[in-house]
Short mmCIF file of C-alpha atoms and ligand atoms in Angstrom, two decimals:
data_model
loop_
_atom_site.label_atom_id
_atom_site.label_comp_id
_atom_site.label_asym_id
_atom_site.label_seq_id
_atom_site.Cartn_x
_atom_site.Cartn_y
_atom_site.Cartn_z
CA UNK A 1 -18.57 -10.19 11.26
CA UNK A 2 -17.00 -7.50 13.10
CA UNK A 3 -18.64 -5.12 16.07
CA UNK A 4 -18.82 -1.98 14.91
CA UNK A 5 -16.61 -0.91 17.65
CA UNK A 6 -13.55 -3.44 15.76
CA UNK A 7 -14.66 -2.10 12.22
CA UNK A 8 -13.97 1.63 13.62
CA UNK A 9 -10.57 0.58 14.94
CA UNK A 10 -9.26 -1.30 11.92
CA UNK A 11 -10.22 0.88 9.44
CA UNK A 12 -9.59 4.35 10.78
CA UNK A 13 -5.97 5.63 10.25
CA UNK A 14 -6.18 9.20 10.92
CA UNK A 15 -3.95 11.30 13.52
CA UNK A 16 -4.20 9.88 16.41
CA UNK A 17 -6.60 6.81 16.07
CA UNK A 18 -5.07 3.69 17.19
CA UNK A 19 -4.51 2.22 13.76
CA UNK A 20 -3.30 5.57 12.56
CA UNK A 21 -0.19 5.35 15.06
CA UNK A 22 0.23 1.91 14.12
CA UNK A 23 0.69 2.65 10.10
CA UNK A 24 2.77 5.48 11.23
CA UNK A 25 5.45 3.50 12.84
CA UNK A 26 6.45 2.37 9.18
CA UNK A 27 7.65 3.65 6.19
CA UNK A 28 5.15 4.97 3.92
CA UNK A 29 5.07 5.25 -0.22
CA UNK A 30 3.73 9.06 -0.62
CA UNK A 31 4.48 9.22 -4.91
CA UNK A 32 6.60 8.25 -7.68
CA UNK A 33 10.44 9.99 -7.18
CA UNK A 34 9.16 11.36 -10.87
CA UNK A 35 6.63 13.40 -9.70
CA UNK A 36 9.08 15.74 -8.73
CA UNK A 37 11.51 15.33 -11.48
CA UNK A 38 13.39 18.42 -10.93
CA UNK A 39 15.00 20.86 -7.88
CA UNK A 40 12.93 23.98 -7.74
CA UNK A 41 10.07 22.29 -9.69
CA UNK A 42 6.37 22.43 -8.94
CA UNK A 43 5.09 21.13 -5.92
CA UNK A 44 2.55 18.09 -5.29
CA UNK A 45 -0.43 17.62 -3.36
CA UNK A 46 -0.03 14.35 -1.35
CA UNK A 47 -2.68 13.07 1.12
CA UNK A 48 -1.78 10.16 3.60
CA UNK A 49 -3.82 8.73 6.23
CA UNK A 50 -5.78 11.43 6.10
CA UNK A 51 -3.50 14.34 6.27
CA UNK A 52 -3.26 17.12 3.56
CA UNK A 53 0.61 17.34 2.59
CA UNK A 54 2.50 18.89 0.10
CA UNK A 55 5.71 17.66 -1.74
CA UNK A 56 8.57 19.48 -3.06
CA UNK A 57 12.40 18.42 -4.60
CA UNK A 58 14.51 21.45 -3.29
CA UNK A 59 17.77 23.35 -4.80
CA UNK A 60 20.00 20.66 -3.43
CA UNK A 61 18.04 17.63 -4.85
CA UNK A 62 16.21 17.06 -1.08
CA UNK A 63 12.62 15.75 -0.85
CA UNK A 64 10.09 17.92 1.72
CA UNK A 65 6.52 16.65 2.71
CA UNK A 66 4.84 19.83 4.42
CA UNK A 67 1.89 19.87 6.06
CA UNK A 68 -0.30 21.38 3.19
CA UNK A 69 -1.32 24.67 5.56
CA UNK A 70 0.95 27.21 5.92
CA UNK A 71 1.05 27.96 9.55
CA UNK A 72 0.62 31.69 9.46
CA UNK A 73 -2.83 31.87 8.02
CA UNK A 74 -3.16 28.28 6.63
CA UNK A 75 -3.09 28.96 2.85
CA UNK A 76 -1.77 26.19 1.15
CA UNK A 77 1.61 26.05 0.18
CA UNK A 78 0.55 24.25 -3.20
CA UNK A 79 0.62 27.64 -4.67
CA UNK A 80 4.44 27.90 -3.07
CA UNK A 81 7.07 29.39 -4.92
CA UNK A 82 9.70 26.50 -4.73
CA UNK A 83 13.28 28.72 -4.57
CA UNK A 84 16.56 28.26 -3.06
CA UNK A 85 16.24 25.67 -0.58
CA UNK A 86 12.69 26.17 0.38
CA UNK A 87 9.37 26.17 -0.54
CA UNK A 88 7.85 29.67 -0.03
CA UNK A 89 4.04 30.68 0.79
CA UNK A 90 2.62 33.22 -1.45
CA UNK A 91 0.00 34.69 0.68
CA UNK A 92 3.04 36.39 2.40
CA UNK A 93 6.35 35.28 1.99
CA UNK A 94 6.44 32.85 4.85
CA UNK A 95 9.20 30.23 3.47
CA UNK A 96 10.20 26.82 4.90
CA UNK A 97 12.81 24.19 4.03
CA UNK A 98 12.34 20.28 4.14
CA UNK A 99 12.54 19.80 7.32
CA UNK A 100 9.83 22.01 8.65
CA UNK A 101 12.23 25.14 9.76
CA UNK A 102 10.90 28.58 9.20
CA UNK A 103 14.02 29.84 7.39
CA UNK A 104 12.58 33.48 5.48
CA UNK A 105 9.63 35.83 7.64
CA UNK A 106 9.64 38.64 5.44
CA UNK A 107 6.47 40.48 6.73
CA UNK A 108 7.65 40.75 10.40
CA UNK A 109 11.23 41.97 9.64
CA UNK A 110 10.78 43.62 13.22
CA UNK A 111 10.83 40.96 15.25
CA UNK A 112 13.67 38.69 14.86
CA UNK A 113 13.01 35.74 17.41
CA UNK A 114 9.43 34.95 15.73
CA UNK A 115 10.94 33.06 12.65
CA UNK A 116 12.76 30.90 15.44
CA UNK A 117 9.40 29.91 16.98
CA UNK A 118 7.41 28.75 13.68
CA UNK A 119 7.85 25.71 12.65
CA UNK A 120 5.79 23.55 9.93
CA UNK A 121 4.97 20.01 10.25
CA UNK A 122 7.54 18.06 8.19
CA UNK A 123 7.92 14.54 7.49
CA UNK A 124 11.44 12.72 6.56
CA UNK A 125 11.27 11.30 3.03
CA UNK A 126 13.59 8.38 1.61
CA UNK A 127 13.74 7.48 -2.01
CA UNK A 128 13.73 3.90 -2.82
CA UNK A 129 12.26 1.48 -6.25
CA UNK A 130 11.38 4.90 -7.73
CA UNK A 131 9.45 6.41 -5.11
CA UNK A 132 9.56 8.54 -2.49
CA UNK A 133 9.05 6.99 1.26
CA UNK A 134 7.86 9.60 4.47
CA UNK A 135 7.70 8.17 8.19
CA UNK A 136 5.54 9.83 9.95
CA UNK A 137 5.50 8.81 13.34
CA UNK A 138 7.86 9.58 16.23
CA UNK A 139 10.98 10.59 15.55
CA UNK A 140 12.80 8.54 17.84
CA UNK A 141 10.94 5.66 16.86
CA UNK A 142 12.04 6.16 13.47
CA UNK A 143 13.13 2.56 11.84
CA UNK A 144 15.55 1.66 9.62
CA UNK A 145 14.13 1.53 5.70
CA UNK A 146 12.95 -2.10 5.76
CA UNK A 147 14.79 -4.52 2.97
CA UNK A 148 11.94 -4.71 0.51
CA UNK A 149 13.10 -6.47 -2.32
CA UNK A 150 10.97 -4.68 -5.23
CA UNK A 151 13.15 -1.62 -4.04
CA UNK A 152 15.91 -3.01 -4.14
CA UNK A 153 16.67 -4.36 -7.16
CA UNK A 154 17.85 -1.97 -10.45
CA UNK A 155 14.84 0.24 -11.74
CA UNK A 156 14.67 -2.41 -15.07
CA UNK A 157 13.80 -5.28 -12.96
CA UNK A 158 10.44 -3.45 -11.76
CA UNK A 159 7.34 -2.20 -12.56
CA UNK A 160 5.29 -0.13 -10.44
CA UNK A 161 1.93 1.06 -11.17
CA UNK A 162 -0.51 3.04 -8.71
CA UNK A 163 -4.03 3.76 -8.73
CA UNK A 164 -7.14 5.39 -6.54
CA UNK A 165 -9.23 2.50 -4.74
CA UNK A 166 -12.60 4.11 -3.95
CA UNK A 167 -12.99 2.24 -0.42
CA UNK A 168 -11.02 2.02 2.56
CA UNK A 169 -7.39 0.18 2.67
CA UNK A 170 -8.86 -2.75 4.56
CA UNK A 171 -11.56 -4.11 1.65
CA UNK A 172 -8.32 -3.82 -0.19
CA UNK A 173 -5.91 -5.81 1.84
CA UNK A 174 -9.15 -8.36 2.50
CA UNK A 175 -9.72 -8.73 -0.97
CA UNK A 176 -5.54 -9.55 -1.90
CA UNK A 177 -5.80 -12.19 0.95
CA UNK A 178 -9.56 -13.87 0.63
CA UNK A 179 -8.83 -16.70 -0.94
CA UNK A 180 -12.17 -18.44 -2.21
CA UNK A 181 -12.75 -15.36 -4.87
CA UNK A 182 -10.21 -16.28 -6.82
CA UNK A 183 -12.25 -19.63 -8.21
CA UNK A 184 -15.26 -16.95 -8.65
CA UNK A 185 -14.54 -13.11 -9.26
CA UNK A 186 -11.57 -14.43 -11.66
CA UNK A 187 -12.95 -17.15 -13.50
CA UNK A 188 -12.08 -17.08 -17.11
CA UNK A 189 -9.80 -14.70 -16.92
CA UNK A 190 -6.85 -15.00 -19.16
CA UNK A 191 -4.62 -13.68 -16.78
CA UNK A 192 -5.62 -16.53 -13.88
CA UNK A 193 -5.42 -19.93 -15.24
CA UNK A 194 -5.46 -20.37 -11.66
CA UNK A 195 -9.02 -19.64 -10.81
CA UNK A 196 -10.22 -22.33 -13.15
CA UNK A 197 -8.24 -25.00 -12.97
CA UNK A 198 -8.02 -24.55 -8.69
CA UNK A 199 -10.67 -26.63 -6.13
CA UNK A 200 -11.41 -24.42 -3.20
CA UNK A 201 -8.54 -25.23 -0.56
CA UNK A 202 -9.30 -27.64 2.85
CA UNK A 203 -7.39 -25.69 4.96
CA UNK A 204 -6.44 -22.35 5.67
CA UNK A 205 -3.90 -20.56 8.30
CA UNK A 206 -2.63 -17.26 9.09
CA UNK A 207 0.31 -17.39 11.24
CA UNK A 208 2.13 -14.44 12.67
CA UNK A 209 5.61 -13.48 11.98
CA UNK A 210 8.52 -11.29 12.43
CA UNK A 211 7.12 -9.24 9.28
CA UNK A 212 3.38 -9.08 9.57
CA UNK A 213 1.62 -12.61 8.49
CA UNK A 214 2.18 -15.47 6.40
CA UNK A 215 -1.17 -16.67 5.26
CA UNK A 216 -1.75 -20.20 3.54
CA UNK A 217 -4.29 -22.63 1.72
CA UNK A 218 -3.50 -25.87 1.43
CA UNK A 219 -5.15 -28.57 -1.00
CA UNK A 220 -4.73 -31.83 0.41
CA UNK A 221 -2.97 -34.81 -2.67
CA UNK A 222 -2.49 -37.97 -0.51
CA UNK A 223 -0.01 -38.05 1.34
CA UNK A 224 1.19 -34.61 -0.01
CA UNK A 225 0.11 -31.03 0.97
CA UNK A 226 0.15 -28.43 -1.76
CA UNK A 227 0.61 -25.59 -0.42
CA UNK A 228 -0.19 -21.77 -1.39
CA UNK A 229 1.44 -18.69 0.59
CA UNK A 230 0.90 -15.42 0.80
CA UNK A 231 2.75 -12.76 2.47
CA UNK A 232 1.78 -9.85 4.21
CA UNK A 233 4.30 -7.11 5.18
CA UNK A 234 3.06 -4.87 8.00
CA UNK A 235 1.29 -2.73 7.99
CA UNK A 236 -0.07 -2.93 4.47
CA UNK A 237 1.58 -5.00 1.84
CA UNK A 238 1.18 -7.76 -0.17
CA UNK A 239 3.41 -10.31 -2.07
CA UNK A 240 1.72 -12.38 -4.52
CA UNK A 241 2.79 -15.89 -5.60
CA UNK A 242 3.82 -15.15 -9.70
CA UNK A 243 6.25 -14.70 -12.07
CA UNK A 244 7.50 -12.04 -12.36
CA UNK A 245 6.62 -11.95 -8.83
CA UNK A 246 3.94 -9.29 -8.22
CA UNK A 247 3.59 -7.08 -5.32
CA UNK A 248 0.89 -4.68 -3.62
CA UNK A 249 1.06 -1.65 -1.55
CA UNK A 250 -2.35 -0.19 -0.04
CA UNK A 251 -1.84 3.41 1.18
CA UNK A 252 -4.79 5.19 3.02
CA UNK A 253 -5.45 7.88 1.61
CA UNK A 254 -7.48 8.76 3.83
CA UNK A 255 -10.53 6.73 5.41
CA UNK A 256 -12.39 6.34 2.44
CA UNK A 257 -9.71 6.17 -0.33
CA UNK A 258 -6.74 3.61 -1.01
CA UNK A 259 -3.81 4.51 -3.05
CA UNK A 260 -2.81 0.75 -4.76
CA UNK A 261 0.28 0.73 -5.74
CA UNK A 262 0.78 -2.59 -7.89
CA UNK A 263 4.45 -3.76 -8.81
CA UNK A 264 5.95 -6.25 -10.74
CA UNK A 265 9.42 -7.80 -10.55
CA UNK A 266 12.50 -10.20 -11.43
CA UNK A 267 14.76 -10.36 -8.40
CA UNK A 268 17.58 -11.05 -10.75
CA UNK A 269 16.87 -9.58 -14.60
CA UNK A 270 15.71 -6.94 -16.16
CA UNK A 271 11.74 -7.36 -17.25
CA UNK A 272 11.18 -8.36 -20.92
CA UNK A 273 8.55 -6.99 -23.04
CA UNK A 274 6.85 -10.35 -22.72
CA UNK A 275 7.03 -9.80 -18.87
CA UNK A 276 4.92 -6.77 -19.47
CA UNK A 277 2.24 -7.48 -22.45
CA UNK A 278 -0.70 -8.66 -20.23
CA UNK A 279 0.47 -5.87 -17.96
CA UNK A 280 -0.56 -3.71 -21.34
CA UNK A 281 -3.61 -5.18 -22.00
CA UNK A 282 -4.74 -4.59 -18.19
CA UNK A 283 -5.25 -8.27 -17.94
CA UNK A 284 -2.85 -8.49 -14.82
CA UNK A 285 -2.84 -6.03 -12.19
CA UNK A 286 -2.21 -2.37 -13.31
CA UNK A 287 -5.21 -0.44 -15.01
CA UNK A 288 -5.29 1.55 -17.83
CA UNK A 289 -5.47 5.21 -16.73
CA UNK A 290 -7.04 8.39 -16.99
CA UNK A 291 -4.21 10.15 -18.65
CA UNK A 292 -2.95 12.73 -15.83
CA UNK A 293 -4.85 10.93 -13.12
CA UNK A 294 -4.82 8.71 -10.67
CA UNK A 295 -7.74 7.25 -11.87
CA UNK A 296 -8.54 3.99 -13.81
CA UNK A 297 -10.38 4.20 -17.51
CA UNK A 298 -12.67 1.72 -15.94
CA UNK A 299 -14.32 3.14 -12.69
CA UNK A 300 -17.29 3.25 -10.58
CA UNK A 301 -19.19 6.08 -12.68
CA UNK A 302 -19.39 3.91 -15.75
CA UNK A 303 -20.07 0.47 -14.01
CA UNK A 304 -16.35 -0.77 -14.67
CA UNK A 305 -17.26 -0.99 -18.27
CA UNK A 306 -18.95 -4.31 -17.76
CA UNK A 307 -20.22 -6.17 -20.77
CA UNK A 308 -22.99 -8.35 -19.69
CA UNK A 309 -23.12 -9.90 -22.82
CA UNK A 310 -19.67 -11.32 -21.79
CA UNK A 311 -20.79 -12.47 -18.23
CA UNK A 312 -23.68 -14.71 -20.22
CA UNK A 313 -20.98 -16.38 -22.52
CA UNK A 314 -19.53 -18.00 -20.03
CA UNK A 315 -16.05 -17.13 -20.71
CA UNK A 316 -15.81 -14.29 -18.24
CA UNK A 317 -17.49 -14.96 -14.58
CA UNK A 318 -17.76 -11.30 -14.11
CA UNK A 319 -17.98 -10.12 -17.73
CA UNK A 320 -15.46 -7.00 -16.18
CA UNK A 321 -12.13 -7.49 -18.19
CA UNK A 322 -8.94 -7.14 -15.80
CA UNK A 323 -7.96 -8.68 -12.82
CA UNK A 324 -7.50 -5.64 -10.79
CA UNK A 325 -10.72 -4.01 -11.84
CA UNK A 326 -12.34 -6.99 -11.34
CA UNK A 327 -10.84 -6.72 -7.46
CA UNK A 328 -11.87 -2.70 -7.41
CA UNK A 329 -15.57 -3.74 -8.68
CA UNK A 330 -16.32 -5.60 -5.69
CA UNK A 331 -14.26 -3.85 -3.55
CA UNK A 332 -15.90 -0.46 -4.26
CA UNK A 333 -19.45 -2.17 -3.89
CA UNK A 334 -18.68 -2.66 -0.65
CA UNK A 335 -18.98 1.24 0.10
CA UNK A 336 -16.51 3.40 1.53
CA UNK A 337 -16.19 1.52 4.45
CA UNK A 338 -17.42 -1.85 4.55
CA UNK A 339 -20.09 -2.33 7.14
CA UNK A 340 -18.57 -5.55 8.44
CA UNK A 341 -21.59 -6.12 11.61
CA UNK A 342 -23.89 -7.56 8.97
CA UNK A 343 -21.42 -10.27 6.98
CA UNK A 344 -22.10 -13.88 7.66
CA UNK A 345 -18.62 -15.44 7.30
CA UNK A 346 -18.65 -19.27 6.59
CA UNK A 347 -15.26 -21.68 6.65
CA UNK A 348 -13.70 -20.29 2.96
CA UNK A 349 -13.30 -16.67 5.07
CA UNK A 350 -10.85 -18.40 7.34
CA UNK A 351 -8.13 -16.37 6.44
CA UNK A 352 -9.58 -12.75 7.02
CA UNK A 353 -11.13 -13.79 9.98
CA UNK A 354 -7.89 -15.25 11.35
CA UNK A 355 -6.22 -12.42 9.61
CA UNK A 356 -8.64 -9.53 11.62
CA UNK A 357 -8.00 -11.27 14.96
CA UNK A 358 -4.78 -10.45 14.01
CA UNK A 359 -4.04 -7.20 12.94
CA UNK A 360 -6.62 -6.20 15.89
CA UNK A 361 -4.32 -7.75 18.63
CA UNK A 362 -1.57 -6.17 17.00
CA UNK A 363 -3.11 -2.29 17.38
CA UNK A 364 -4.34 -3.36 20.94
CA UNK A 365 -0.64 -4.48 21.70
CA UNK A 366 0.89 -1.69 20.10
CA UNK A 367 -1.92 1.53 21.62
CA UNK A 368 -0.56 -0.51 25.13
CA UNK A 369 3.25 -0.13 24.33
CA UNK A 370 4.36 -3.25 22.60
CA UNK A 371 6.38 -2.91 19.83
CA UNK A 372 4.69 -3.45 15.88
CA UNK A 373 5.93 -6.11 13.80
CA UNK A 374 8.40 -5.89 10.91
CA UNK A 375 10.67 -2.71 12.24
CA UNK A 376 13.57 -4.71 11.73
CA UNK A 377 14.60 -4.39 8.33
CA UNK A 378 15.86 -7.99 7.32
CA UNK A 379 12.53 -9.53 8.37
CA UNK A 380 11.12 -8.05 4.90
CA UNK A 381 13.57 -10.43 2.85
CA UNK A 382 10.81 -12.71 2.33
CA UNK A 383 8.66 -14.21 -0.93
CA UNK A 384 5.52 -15.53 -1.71
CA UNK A 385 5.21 -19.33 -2.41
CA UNK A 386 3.55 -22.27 -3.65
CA UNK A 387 4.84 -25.69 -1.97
CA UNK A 388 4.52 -29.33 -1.39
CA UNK A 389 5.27 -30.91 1.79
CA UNK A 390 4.38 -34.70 3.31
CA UNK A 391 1.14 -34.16 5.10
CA UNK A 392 2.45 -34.91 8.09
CA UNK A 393 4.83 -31.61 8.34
CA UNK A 394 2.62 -28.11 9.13
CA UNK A 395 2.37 -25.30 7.59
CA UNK A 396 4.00 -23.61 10.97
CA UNK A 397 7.20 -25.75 10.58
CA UNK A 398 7.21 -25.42 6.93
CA UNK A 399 6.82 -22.02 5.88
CA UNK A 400 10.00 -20.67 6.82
CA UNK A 401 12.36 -22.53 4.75
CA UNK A 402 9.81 -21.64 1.67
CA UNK A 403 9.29 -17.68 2.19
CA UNK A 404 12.77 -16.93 3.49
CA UNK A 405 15.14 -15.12 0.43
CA UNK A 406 18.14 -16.97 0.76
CA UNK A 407 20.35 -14.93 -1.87
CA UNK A 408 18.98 -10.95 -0.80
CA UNK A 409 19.74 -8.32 -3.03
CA UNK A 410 21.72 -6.23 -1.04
CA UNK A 411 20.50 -3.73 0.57
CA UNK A 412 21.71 0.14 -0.17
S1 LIG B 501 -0.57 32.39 4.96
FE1 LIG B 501 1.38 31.77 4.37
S2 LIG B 501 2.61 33.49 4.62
FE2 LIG B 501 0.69 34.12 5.27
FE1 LIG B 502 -8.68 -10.65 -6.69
#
């Protein structure tokens, strides 16, 4: 369990909470590159961490983020006319370009030094693996983009999906990194052999490192550990341990909504159709859609479809078809934000209990000056793994020579 005092830090991210300024030390995924396919075209409404935004691809090509409000009278510049290098507020005129500057102030022509004194709230976007990137912390704190493989690599080596979560970002990250569901939640599943064939592990660890945590289970054969590592990339990602190797990004929203963005990839060829089929069939990780939406078919207003019939045949645990909805049934349960002072945690919860301790030091270090994890870009060059080692080498001394990517796709 958590105090409630702990629960408020983790799992707040707005302006100016502690965990907020954390996230916003780091690169953040804000939509697919396609969403604004061309210059000129229609904006998009973006909210991160809390804070209304608005997107635009200007004349030249150039991403914007914008506050949402237009600072004369707050209208939102949703309803902007996107023209020659700016995007322009139809209430009256006001028109900014992508970096916040007030470049048009057509209804005080009067008073030229006004224009120089408005300014909007813009953050710098990067595009990279088909979406667009903003940082939105300091500006002199900005960091190099961070060698993520999945972005990396050419666009027909990945798949990325994304989906609304209907809780906050940390049932989301807990849920990719507690480890005893998988022999429950995703029993019978076709798309985890895994979670029937797999014991519950004897040990667990979390150990920090230079790009957020390495967290392992380890099955004890003999002599021989067997062991299973997960990755996760400050402040919010996940790699996960298959092939093609899968990946997670969870974006607050804002406190009570999580923006999963799922990915799949071949560090070195293109995905096949084969690759892809359970991704079709929602088996794996993506859901099927709401067509125009960022919602899943499969939701919280129709029970996640679950077939209850199913859950008494025995072949499905959960009688909920899919992997990820599986993850978003529970998840959601939970409630918007988990209320983590009445859990009772036993031994199997060793990871997010080791992982909590964690990321809490790390926002106490970092509101006190310290500076986050994973800001220097090469640290991301890392993989998930599965590996055997003599029992008589840790996981400490171990997992480096497993996780570290020792041929990187370069970066651009
Ligand atoms: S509210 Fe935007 S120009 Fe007046
Ligand atoms: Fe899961």
């Amino acid at each position: 369990m958590l105090s409630r005092e702990d629960n408020e830090l983790l799992t707040r991210t707005g302006p100016g909470t502690p965990m907020g300024n954390l996230m916003r030390r780091y690169w953040i995924p804000a939509l697919f590159s396609n969403q604004l396919a061309e210059p000129d075209g229609a904006p998009v409404r973006v909210k991160l961490l809390g804070e209304k935004l608005v997107a635009f691809r200007d004349t030249e090509g150039r991403v914007g983020l914008l506050d949402e409000r237009c600072p004369h009278r707050t209208a939102s510049l949703f309803f902007g006319r996107n023209e020659e290098c700016g995007l322009r507020c139809v209430y009256h005129g006001w028109k900014f370009d992508v970096e916040g500057n007030c470049v048009d102030l057509p209804s005080e022509p009067w008073d030229k030094d006004f224009k120089r004194k408005i300014k909007i709230t813009a953050y710098p976007c990067i595009e990279r693996g088909g979406l667009v990137w903003a940082y939105m912390g300091p500006p002199e704190l900005k960091p190099d983009f961070p060698d993520l493989e999945w972005t990396l690599v050419p666009d027909a080596n990945r798949y990325v999906t994304r989906h609304v979560q209907e809780c906050n970002w940390l049932q989301a990250l807990e849920g990719g990194f507690d480890t005893s569901h998988l022999t429950f939640l995703h029993r019978g599943d076709e798309g985890n052999a895994d979670g029937v064939r797999m014991s519950l592990p004897n040990r667990y660890e979390v150990l920090p490192m230079d790009f957020g945590f390495a967290a392992g289970t380890c099955r004890e054969q003999g002599e021989k550990n067997f062991w299973t590592c997960s990755i996760m990339l400050m402040p919010f990602h996940k790699l996960i341990s298959t092939s093609p190797i899968g990946a997670h990004v969870w974006v607050p929203v804002d406190d009570e909504n999580t923006m999963n963005y799922c990915i799949e990839y071949w560090p070195d060829k293109p995905l096949s159709r084969d690759d892809l089929a359970d991704s079709e069939e929602a088996f794996f990780i993506h859901p099927q859609m709401i067509p125009g939406t960022d919602r899943p078919i499969a939701n919280r207003d129709n029970e996640y479809l679950i077939d209850r019939t199913l859950q008494k045949s025995g072949t499905s645990y959960t009688g909920i078809k899919g992997i990820g909805r599986q993850d978003c049934s529970v998840q959601e349960s939970m409630g918007p934000i988990s209320d983590r002072t009445i859990e009772h945690l036993g031994m199997s919860d060793s990871v997010i209990i080791k992982m909590r301790r964690l990321l809490l030091k790390t926002v106490q270090d970092v509101a006190e000056g310290a500076t986050p994890p994973g800001l220097n870009a090469a640290a991301y060059r890392v993989r998930s793994s599965r590996f055997t080692v003599p029992a008589t080498v840790s996981f400490e001394d171990a997992v480096d020579e497993f996780v570290r990517v020792k041929d990187p796709v370069p970066a651009q």
